[in-house]
Coordinates of C-alpha atoms and ligand atoms in Angstrom, one line a residue:
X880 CA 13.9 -15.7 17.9
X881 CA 12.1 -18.6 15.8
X882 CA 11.4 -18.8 12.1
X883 CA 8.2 -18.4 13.0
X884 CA 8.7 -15.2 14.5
X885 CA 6.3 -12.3 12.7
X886 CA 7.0 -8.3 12.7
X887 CA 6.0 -6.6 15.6
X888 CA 3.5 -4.4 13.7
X889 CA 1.7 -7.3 13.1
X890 CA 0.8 -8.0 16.4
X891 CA -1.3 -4.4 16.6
X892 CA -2.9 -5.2 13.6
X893 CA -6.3 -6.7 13.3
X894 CA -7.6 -7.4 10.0
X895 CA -10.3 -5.6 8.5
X896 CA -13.5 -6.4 9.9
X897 CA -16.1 -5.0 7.6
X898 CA -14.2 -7.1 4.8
X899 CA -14.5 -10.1 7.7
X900 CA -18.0 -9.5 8.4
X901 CA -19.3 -9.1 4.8
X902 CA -17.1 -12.9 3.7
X903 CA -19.2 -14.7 6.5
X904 CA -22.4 -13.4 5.4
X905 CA -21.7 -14.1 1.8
X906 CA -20.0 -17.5 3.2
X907 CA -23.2 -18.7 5.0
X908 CA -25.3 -17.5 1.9
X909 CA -23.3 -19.6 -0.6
X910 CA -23.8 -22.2 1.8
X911 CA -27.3 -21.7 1.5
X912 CA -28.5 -19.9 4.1
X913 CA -31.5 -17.1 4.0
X914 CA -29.0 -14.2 4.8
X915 CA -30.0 -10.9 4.5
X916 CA -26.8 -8.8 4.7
X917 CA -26.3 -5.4 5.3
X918 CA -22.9 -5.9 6.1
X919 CA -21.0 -5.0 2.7
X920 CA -20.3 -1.5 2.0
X921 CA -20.3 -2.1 -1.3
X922 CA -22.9 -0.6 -4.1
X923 CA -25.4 -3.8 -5.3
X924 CA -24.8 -2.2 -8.8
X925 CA -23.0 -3.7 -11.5
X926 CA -20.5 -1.4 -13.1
X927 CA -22.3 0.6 -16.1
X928 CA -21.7 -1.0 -19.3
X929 CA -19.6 1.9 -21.3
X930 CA -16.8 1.4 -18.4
X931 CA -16.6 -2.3 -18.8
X932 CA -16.2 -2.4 -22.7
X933 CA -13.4 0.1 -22.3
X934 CA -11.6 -2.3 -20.1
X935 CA -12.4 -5.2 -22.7
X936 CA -11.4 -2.9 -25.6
X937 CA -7.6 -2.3 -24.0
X938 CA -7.7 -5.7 -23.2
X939 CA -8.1 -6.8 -26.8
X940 CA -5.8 -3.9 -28.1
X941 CA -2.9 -5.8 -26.1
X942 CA -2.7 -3.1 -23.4
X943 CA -1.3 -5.9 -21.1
X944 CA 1.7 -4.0 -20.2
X945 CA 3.1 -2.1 -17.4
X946 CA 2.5 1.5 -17.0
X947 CA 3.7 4.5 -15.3
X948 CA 3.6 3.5 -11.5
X949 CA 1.6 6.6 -10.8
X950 CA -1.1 5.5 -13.5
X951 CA -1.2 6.7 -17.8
X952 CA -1.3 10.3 -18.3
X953 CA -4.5 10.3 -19.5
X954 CA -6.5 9.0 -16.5
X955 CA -3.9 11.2 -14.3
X956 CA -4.9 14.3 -16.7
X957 CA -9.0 13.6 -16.6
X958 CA -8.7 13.3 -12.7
X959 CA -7.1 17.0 -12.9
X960 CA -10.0 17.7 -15.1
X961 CA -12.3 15.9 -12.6
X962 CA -11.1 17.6 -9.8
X963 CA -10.6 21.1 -11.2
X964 CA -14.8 21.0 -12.3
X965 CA -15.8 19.1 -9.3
X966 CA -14.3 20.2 -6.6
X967 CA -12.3 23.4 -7.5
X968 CA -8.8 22.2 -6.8
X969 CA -6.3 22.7 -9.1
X970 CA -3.7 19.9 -9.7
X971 CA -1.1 18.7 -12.4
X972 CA -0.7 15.0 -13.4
X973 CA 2.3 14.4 -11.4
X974 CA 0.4 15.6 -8.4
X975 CA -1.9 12.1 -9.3
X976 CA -1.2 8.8 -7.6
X977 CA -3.4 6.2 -9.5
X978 CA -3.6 3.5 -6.8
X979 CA -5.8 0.2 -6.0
X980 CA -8.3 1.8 -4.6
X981 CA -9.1 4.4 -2.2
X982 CA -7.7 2.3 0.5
X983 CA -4.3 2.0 -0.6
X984 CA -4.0 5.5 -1.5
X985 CA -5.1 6.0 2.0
X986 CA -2.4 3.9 3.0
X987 CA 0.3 5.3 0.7
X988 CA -0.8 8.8 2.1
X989 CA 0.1 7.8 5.5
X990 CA 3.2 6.3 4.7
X991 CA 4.3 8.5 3.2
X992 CA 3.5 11.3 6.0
X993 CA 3.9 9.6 9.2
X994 CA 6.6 8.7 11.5
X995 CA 7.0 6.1 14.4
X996 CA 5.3 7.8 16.9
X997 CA 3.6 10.6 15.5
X998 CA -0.5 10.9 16.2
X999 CA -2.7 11.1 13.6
X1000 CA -6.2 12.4 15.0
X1001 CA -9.0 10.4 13.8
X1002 CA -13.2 11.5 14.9
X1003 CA -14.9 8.2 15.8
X1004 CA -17.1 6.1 14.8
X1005 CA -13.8 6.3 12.1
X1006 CA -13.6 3.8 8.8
X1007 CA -12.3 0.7 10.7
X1008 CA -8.7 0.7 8.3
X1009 CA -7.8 4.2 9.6
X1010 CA -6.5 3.7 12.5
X1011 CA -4.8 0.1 11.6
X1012 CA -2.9 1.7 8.1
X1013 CA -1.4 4.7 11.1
X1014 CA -0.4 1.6 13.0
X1015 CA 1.2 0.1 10.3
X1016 CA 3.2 3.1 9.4
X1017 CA 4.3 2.8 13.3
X1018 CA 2.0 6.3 14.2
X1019 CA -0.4 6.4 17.3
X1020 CA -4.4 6.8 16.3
X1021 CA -5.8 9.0 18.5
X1022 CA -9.6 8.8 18.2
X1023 CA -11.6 11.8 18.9
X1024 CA -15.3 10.0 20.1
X1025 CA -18.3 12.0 18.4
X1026 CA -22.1 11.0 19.0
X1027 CA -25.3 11.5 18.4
X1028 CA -25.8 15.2 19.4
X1029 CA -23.4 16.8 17.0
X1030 CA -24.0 14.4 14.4
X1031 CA -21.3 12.4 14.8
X1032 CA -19.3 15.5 13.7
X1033 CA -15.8 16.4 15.4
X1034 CA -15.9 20.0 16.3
X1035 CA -13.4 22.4 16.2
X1036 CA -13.4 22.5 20.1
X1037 CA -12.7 19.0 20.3
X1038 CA -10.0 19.4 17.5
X1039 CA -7.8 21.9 19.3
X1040 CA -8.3 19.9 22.5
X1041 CA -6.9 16.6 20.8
X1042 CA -3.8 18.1 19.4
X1043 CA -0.5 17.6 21.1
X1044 CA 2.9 17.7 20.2
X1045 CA 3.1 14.4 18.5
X1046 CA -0.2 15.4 16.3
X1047 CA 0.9 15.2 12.7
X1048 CA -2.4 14.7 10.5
X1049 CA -6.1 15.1 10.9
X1050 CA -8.0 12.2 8.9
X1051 CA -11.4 14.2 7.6
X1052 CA -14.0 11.4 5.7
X1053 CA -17.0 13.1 4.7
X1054 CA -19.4 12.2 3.4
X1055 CA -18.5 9.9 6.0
X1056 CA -18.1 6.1 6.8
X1057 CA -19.4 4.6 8.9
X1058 CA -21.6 7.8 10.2
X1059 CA -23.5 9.2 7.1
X1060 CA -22.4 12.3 8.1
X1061 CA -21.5 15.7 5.3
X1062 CA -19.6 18.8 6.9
X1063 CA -20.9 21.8 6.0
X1064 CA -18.4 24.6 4.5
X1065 CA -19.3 26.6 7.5
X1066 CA -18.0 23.5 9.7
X1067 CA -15.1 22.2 7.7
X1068 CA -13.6 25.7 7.6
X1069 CA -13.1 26.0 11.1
X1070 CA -11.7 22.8 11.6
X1071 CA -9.4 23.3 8.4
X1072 CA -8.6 26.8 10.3
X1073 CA -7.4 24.8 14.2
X1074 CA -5.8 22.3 11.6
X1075 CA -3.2 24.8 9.6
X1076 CA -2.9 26.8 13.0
X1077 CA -1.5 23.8 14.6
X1078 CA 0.4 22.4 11.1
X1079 CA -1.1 19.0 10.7
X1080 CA -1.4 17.4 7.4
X1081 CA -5.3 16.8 6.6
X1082 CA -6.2 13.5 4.9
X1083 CA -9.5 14.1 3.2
X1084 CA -11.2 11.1 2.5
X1085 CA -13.9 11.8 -0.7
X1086 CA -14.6 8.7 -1.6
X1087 CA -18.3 9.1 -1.0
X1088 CA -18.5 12.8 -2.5
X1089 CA -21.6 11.6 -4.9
X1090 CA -23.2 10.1 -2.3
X1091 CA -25.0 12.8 -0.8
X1092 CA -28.9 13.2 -0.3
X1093 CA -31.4 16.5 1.0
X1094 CA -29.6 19.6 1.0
X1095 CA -26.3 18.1 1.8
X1096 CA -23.5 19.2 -0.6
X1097 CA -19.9 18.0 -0.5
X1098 CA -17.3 20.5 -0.3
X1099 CA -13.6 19.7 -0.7
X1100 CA -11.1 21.2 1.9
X1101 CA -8.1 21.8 -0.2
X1102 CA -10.2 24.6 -2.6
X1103 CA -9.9 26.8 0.4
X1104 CA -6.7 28.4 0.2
X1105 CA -3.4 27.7 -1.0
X1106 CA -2.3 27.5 3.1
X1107 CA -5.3 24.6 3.6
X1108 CA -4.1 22.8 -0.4
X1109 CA -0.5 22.4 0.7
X1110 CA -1.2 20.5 3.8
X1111 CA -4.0 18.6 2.6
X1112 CA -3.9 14.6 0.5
X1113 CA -7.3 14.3 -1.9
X1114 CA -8.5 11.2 -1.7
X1115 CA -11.0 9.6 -4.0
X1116 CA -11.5 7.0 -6.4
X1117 CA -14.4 4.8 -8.7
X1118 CA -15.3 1.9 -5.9
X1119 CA -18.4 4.1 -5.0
X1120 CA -19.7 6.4 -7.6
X1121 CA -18.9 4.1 -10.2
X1122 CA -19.7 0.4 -8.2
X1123 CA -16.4 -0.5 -9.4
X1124 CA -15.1 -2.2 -6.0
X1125 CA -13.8 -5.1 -7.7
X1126 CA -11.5 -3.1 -9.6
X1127 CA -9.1 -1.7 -7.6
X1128 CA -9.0 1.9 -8.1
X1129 CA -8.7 5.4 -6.6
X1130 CA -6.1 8.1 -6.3
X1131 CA -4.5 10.6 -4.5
X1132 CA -3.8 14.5 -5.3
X1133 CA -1.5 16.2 -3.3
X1134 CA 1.2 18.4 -2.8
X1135 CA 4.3 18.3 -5.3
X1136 CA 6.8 17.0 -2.8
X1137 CA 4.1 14.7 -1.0
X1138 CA 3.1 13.2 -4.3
X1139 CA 6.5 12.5 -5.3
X1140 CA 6.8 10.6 -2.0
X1141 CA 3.6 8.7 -2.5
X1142 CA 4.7 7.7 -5.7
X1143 CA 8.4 6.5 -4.6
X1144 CA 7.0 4.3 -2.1
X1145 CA 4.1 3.0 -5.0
X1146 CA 6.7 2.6 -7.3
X1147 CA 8.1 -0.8 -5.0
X1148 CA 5.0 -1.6 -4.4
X1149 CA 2.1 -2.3 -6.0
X1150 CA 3.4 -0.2 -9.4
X1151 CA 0.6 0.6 -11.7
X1152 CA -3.0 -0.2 -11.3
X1153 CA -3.8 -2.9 -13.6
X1154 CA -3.4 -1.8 -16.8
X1155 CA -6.7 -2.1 -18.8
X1156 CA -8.8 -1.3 -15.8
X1157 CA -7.1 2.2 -15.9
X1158 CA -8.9 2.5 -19.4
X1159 CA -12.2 1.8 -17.6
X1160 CA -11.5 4.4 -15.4
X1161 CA -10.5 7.1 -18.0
X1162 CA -14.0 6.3 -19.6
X1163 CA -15.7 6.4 -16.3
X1164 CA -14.3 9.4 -15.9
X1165 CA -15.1 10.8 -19.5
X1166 CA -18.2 9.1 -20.5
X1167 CA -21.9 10.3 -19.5
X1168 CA -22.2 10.4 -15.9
X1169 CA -25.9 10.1 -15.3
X1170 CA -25.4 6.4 -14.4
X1171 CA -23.8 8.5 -10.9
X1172 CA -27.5 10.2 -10.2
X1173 CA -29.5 7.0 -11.4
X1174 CA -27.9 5.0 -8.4
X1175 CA -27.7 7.8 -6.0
X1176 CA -31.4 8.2 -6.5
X1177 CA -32.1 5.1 -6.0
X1178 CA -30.1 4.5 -2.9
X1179 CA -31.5 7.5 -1.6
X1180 CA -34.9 5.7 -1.5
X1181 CA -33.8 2.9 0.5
X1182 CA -32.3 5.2 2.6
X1183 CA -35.6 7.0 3.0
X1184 CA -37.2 3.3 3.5
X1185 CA -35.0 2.3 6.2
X1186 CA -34.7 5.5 8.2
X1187 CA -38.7 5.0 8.5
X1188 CA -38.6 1.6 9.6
X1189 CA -35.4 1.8 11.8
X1190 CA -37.8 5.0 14.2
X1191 CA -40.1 2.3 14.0
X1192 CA -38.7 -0.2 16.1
X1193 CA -38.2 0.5 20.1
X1194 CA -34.9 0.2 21.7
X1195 CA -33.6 1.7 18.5
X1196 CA -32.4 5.4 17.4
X1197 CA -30.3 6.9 14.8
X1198 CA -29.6 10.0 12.8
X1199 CA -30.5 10.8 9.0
X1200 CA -27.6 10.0 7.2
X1201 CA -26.9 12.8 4.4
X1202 CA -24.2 10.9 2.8
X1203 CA -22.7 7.9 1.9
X1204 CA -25.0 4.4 2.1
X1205 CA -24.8 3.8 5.7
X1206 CA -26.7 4.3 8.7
X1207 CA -25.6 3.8 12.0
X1208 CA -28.4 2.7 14.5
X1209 CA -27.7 3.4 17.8
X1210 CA -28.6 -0.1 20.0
X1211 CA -27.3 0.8 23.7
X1212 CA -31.2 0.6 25.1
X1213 CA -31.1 -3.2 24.1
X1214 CA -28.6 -4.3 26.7
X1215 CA -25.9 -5.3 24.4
X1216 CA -23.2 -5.1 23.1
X1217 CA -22.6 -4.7 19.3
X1218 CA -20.5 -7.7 18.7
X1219 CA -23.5 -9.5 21.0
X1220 CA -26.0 -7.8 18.7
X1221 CA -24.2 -8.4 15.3
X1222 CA -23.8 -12.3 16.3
X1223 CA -27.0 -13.0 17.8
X1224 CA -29.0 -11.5 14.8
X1225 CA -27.0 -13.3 12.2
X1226 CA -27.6 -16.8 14.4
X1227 CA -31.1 -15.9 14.9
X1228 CA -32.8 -13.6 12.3
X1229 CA -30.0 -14.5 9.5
X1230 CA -29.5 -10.8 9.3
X1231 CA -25.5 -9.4 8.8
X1232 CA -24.9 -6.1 10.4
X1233 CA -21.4 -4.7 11.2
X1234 CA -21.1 -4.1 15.0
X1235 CA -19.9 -0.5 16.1
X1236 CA -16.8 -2.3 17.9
X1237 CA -15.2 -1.9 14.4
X1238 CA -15.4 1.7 14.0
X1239 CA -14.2 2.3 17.8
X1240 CA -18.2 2.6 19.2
X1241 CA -20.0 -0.5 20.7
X1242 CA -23.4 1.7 21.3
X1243 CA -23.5 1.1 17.8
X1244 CA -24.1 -1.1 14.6
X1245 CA -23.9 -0.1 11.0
X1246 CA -26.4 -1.0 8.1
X1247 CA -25.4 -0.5 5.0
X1248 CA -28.4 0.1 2.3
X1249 CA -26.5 -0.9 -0.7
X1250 CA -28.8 -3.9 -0.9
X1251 CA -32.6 -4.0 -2.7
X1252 CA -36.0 -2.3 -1.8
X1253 CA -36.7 -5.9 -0.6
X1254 CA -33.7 -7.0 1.2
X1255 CA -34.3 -3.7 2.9
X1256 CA -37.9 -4.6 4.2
X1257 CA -37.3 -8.5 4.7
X1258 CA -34.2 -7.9 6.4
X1259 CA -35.4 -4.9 8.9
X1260 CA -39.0 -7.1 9.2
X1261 CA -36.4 -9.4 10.6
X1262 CA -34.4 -6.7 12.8
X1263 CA -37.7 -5.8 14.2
X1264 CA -38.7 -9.3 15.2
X1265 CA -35.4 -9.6 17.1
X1266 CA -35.4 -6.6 18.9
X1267 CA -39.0 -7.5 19.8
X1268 CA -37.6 -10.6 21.8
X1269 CA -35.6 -9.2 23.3
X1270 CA -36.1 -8.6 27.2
Ligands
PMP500 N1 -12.5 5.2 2.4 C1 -13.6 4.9 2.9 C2 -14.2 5.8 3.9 C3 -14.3 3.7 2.6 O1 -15.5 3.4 3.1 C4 -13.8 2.9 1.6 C5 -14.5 1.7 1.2 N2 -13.9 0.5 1.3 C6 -12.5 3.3 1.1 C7 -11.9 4.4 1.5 C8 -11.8 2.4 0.1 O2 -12.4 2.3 -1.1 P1 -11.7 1.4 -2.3 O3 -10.4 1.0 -1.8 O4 -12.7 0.4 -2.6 O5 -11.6 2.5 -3.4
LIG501 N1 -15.7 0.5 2.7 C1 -16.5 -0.7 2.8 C2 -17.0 -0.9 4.2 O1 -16.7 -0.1 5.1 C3 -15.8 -1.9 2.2 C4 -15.0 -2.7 3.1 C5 -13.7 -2.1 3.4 O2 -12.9 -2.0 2.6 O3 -13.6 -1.7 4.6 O4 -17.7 -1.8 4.4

């Protein structure tokens, strides 16, 4: 051994690569360059006004303290509220984990589930951090491939033939990242149903539940029954509906005995979200929420707009998103592969895409519409040329 010497985990861990891909586009921007980036799955938005003078207000009023590691009882309580109205779960505060963001509750969920060895099933193209935070915790990822023809949906066929012994939790994201794709009720409860048969934990990943477009509707697994809300962790948080990335913060809802663990392993941690922000989230939670429609509308119209120029183009194909602000285009009749693709149109069109590698399928690359009406047309004007030269 060497001082230098790192962890094993370390060495199976990559670090995120939509974070990576989104600081080189912004990198070769700031240096000037004409990027157009679709890389950053992150609204374009500026956080609405009323959330950011709540922040300021604490601020000023000298809430500069710590909190409660699991977050203030007030935000914990309006999430309850939030989640009883929205989704039709019922939870109690200390059933709240107030975390930095969705991702860490993500990662606290696992951690506080998972065992060295243990498999947590994961349907790709997956949100490139799942699989990394089960390798952290020492469990096995095992991806469950989707594509094009069920909508990059798992089904409940492929469910029961993933699980094995080892299986321990299901990881659900819809709407989902990087795919676009919302469940239906009809689909979610039979793969809720293979999941309780077989006793995994389900991980249900909401942070997109606003995002939704058509006749898609979001539906949250742990209403279902009281066998389905005991095995399930509710994930969701203000990154998305709120463009409040920069923040920090989500939460988890859970059982009483998982949510004590999640908060133990918080608690020497990160402790509390930053304090003041949590006030930003109580009046996101609290204040009007039409600023949630405004920018869902309007990121429904660039996902309109891109859809129609993304059939346009040959060699490409994809599926109509429902959800989220992300399209995946499917790029296997070019001849390349996605990090190929991805690098060549940044170094020749100055376009950022995220290359399907990173969510486990290289047929693929994922736009993310989070970016203006004009970006939009510039930047696919610009996919279009490329794809043209290519022979
Ligand atoms: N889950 C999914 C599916 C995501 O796409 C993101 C976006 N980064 C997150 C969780 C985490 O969101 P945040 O940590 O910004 O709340
Ligand atoms: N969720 C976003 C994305 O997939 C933000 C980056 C990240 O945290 O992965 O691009």
């Amino acid at each position: 051994m060497t001082v230098m010497d790192l962890a094993n985990r370390t060495q199976e861990i990559q670090a995120s690569r939509t974070l990576a891909m989104d600081a080189k586009a912004k990198a070769l921007k700031a240096a000037g360059e004409d990027i157009i980036s679709f890389s950053a799955g992150e609204p374009d938005f500026d956080t609405p006004e009323h959330i950011k003078m709540a922040a300021m207000g604490a601020l000023e009023a000298g809430m500069t303290k710590y909190t409660a590691s699991s977050g203030i009882l007030e935000l914990r309580q309006a999430i309850c509220e939030k989640l009883a109205t929205d989704n039709g779960i019922t939870y109690t505060p200390e059933q709240i984990t107030v975390s930095c963001g969705a991702k860490h509750a993500c990662l606290n969920a696992i951690l506080a589930t998972i065992n060295p060895g243990d498999e947590v099933i994961i349907p790709g193209p997956y949100w490139t951090s799942y699989p990394e935070m089960v390798r952290i915790a020492g469990g096995e990822p095992y991806i469950v491939p989707t594509t094009a023809s069920t909508g990059y949906k798992l089904t409940p066929e492929q469910l029961s033939e993933s699980v094995s012994p080892a299986s321990k939790m299901l990881i659900l994201n819809t709407p989902g990242n990087p795919t676009g794709a919302v469940y239906t009720e009809a689909e979610l409860v039979q793969l809720v149903e293979v999941a309780i048969e077989e006793e995994l934990y389900i991980l249900s990943d909401e942070i997109y539940e606003k995002l939704i477009y058509g006749d898609a509707k979001h539906v949250s697994v742990a209403a279902f029954s009281p066998g389905v809300y005991e095995r399930t962790i509710t994930i969701n948080g203000f990154s998305k509906p709120y463009a409040m990335t920069g923040w920090r913060l989500g939460y988890s809802a859970a059982p009483k005995h998982v949510a004590n663990a999640i908060d133990r392993i918080q608690s020497h941690s990160t402790s509390n979200v930053t304090s003041f922000a949590q006030r930003g989230a109580l009046a996101a939670l609290k204040g009007p929420q039409n600023c949630i429609d405004e920018m869902r509308r309007e990121y429904d119209k660039r996902r309109l707009r891109t859809l129609e120029i993304i059939r346009t183009i040959p060699k490409l194909s994809c599926v109509e998103p429902l959800g989220a602000f992300y399209l995946l285009v499917d790029i296997s009749k070019t001849g390349l592969g996605s990090e190929d693709f991805a690098e060549q149109l940044l170094t020749k069109e100055k376009v950022a895409v995220v290359p399907g590698s990173a969510f486990g399928d290289d047929s693929l690359i994922r736009i993310s519409y989070a970016t203006s009406m004009e970006n939009i047309e510039r930047g696919l004007g610009r996919l279009a040329n490329f794809c043209a030269a290519l022979v």
